[in-house]
Short mmCIF file of C-alpha atoms and ligand atoms in Angstrom, two decimals:
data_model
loop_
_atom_site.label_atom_id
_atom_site.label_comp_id
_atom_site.label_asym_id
_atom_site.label_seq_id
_atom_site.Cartn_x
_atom_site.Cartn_y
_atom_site.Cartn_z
CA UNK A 25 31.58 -47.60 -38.17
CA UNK A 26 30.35 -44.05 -37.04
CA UNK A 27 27.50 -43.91 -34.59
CA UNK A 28 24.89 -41.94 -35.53
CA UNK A 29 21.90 -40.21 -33.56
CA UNK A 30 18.50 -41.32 -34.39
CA UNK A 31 15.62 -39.48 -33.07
CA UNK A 32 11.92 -40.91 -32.90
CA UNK A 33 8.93 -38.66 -32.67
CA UNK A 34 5.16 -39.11 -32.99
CA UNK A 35 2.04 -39.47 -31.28
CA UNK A 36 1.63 -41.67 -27.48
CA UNK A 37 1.02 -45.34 -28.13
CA UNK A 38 2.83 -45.57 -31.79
CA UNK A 39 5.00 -48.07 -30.31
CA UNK A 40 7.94 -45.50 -30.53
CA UNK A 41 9.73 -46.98 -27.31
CA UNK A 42 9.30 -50.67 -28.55
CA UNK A 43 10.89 -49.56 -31.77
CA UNK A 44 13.92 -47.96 -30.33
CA UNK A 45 14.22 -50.70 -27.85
CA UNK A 46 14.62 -52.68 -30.90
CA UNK A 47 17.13 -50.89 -32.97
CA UNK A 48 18.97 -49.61 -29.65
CA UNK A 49 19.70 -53.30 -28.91
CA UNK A 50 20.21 -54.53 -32.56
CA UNK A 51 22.91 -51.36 -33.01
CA UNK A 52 24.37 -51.19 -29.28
CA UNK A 53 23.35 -48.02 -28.93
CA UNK A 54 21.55 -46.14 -25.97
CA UNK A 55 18.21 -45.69 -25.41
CA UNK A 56 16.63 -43.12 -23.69
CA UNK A 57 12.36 -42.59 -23.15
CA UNK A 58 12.65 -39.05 -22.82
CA UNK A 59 8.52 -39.61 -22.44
CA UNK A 60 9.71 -41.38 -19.03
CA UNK A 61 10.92 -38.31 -17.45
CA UNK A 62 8.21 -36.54 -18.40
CA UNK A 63 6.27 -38.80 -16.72
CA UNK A 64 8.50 -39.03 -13.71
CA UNK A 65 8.18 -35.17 -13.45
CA UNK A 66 4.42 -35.54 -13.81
CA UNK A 67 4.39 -38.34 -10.51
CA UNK A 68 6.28 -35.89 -8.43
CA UNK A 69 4.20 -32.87 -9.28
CA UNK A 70 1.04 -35.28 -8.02
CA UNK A 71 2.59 -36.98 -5.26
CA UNK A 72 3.47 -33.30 -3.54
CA UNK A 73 0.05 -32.12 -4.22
CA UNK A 74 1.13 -29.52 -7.32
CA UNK A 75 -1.39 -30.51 -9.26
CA UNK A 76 -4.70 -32.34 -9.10
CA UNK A 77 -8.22 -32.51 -11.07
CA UNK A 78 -8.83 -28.55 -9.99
CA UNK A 79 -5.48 -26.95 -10.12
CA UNK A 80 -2.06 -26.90 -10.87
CA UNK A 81 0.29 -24.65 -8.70
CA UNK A 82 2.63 -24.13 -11.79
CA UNK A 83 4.91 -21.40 -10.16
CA UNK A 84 5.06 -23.16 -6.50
CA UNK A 85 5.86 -26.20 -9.00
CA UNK A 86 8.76 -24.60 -10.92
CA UNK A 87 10.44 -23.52 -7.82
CA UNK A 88 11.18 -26.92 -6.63
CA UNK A 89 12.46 -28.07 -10.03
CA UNK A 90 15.72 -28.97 -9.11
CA UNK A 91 14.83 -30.99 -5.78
CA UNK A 92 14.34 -33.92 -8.98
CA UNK A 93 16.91 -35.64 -9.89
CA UNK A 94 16.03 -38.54 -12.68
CA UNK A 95 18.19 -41.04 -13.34
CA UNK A 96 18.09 -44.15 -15.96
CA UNK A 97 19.54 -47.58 -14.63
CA UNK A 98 19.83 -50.50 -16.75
CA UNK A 99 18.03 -53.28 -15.50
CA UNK A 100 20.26 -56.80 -17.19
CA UNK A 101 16.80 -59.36 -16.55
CA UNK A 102 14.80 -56.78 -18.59
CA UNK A 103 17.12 -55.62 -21.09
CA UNK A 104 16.71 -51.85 -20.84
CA UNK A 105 17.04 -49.17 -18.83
CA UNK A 106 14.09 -48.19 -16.36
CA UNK A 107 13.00 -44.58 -14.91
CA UNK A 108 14.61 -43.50 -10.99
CA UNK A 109 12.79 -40.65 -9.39
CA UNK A 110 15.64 -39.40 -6.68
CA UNK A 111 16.46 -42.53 -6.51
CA UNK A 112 13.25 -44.92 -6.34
CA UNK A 113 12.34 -47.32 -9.00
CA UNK A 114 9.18 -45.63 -10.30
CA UNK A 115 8.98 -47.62 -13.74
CA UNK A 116 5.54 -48.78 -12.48
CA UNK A 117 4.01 -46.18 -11.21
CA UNK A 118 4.97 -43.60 -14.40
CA UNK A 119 3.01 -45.77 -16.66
CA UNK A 120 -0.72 -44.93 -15.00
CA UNK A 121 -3.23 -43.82 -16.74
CA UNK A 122 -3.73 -41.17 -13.52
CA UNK A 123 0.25 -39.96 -14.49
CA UNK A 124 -0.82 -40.12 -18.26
CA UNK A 125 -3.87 -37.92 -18.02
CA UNK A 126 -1.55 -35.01 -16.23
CA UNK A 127 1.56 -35.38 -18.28
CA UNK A 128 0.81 -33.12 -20.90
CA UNK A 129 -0.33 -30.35 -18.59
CA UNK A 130 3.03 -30.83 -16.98
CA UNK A 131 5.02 -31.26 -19.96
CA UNK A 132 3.61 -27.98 -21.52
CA UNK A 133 5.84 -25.67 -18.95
CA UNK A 134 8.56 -24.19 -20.36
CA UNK A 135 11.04 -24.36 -17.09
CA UNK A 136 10.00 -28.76 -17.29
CA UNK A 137 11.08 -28.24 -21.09
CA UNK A 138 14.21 -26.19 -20.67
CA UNK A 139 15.35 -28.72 -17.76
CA UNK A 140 14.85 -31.68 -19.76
CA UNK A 141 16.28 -30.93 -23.13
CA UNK A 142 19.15 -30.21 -21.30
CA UNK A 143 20.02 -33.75 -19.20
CA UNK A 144 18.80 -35.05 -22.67
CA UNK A 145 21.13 -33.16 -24.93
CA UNK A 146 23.89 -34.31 -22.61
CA UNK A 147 22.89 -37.99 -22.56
CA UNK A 148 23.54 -37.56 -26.71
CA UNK A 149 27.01 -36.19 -26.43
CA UNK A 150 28.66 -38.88 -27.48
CA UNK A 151 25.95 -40.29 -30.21
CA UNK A 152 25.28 -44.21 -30.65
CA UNK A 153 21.70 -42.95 -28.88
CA UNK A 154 17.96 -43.72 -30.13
CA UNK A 155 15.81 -41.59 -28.36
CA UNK A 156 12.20 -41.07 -28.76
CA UNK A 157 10.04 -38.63 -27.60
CA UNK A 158 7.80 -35.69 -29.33
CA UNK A 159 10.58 -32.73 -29.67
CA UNK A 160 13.74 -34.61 -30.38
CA UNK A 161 13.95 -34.25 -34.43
CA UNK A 162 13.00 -30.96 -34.15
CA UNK A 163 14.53 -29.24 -30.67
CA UNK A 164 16.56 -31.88 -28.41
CA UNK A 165 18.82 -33.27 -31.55
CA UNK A 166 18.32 -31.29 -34.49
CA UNK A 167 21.18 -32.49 -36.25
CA UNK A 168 19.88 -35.95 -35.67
CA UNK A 169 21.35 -38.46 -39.01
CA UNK A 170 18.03 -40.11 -38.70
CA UNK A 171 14.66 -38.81 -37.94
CA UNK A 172 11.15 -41.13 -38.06
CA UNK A 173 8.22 -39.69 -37.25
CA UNK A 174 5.98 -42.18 -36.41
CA UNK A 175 1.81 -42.11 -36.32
CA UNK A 176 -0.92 -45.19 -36.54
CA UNK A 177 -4.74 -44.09 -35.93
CA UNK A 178 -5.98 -43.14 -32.88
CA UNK A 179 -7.91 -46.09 -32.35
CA UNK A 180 -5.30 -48.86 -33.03
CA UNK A 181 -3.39 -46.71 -30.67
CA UNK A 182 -6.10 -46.52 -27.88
CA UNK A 183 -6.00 -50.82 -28.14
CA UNK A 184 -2.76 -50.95 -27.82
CA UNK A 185 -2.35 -48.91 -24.69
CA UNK A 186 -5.64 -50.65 -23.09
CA UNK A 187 -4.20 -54.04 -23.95
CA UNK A 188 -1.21 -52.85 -22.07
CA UNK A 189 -2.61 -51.58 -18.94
CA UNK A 190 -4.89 -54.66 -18.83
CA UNK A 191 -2.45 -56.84 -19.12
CA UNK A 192 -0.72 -55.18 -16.20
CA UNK A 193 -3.85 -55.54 -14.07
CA UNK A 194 -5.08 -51.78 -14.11
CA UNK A 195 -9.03 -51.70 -14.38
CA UNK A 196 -9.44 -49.08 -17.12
CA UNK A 197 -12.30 -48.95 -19.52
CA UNK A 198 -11.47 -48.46 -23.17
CA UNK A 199 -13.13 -45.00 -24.32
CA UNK A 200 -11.13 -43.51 -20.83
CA UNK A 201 -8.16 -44.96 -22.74
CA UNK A 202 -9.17 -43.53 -25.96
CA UNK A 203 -9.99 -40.07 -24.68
CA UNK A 204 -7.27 -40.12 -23.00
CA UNK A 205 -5.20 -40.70 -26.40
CA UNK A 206 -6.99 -38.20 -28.08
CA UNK A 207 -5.95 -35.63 -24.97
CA UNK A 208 -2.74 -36.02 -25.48
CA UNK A 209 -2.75 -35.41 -29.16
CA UNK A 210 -4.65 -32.02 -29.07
CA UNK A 211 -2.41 -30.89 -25.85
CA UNK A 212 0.85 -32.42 -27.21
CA UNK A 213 0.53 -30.77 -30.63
CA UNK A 214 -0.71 -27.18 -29.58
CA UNK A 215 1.56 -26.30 -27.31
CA UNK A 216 3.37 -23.29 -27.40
CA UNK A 217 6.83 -24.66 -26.54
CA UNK A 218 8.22 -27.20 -28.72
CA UNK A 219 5.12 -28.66 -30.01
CA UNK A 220 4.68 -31.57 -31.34
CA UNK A 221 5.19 -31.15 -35.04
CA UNK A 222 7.02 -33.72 -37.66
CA UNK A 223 10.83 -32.54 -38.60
CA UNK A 224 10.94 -31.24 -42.33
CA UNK A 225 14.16 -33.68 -42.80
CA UNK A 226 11.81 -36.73 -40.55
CA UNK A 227 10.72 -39.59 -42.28
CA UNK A 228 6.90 -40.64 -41.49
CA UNK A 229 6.12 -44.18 -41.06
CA UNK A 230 2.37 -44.84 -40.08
CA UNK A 231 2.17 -48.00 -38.70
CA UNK A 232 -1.62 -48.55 -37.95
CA UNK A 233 -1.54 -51.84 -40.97
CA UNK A 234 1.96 -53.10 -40.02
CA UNK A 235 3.70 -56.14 -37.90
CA UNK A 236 6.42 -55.28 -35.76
CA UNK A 237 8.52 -57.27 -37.80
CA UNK A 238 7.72 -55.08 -40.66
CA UNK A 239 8.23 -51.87 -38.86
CA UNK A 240 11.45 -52.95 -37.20
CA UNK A 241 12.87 -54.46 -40.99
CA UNK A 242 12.20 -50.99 -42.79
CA UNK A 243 13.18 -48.75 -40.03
CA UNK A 244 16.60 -50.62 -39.97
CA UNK A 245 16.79 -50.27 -43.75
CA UNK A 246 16.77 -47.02 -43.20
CA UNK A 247 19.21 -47.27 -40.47
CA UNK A 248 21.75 -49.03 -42.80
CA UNK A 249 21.16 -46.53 -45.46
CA UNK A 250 22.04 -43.36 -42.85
CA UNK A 251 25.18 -45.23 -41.57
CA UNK A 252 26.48 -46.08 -45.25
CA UNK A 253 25.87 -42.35 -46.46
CA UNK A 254 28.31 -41.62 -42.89
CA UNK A 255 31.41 -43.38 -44.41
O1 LIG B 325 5.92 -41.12 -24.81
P1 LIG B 325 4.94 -41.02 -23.65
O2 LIG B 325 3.50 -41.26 -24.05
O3 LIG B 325 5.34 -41.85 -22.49
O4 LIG B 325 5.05 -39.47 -23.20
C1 LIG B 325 4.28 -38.97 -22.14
C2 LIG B 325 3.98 -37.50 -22.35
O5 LIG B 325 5.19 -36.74 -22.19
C3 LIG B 325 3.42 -37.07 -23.70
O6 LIG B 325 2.01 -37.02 -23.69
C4 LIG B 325 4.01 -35.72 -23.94
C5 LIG B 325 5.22 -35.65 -23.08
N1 LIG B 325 6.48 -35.68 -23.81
C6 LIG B 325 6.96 -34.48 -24.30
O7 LIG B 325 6.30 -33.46 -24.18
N2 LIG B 325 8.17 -34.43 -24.92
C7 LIG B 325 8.90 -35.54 -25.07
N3 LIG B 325 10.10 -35.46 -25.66
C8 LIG B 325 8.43 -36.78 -24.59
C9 LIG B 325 7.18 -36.81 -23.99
#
């Protein structure tokens, strides 16, 4: 059979890296959480002082660009493949909500963008890839076989993300969490480069009333449809 690319998009906390967990493993396929190296970017740019509450040294910041190198290594216990920051296992420390609040700032440069699309449209060269992400429908993978856009309500979104950093043991209050959320959404979606913006050809699945079962049954339906209209 023909592998396919399928690109997720949508809002933060829609469960889009669960999901294409999910089909990557059911399919074979690679996953990649492009929202990972954003992140990754987003925990250098703090821990050498480029940005903090007050400022953000965007220029200084571009200029050391390509001292990053990001890296995904699969990790067998877990089952997928976690986040390397030159080199150093930073799967923990990307998923703050201190890294969240600045991500958006940082993913809103163009030079991040341009960097980024690029390791990612080479990671899809060979397709058999689920990514997710915000852009990939519409700029990483255009061509994509299979686009979802995905999108639940901002406050089922806000519980699941607090449930998450709770259970990891992060003291976070839930309207931080939610506000947070909400951040993300305004920033992420009015940006000037590659915004985030459902792909005319994407199909949306808002998931705020279903099970994970229920979401992972019809988005392989879907799946099974794209791969029979290949042959
Ligand atoms: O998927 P996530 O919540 O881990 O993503 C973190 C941030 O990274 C998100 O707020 C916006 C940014 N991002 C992006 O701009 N483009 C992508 N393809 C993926 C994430």
């Amino acid at each position: 059979m023909q592998n396919i690319t399928i690109a997720i998009d949508g809002f933060s906390s829609t469960g889009k890296s669960t999901l294409a967990k999910q089909i990557a493993k059911e399919l074979g396929y690679v996953y990649v959480d492009t929202g990972a190296m954003y992140r990754a970017v987003t925990l250098y740019a703090l821990q050498n002082n480029f940005i903090n509450e007050n400022s953000f040294k965007v220029n200084d910041f571009v200029l050391e660009l390509d001292k990053i190198n990001l890296s995904f290594k699969f990790n067998e216990a877990l089952g997928f493949s976690e986040m390397y920051l030159n080199d150093v296992n930073v799967e923990k420390e990307i998923r703050t909500l201190e890294v969240s609040s600045y991500v958006s700032k940082v993913s809103a440069v163009p030079e991040v963008r341009y960097q980024l699309v690029k390791q990612q449209q080479k990671m899809g060269e060979g397709k058999g890839i689920v990514m997710d992400g915000r852009d990939i429908g519409t700029v990483v993978f255009p061509q994509a076989e299979l686009k979802i856009f995905m999108t639940a309500s901002p406050k089922i979104r806000a519980q699941r993300r607090y449930d998450e950093l709770i259970k990891r043991g992060d003291k976070v209050n839930f309207d931080e969490v939610l506000q947070n959320v909400q951040e993300r959404d305004y920033i992420d979606s009015h940006r000037e480069d590659s915004p985030l913006i459902k792909a005319q050809d994407a199909i949306e699945i808002d998931n705020t009333n279903l099970t994970l079962e229920e979401q992972f049954e019809s988005i392989m339906n879907l799946v099974r449809m794209t791969l029979e209209n290949q042959e």
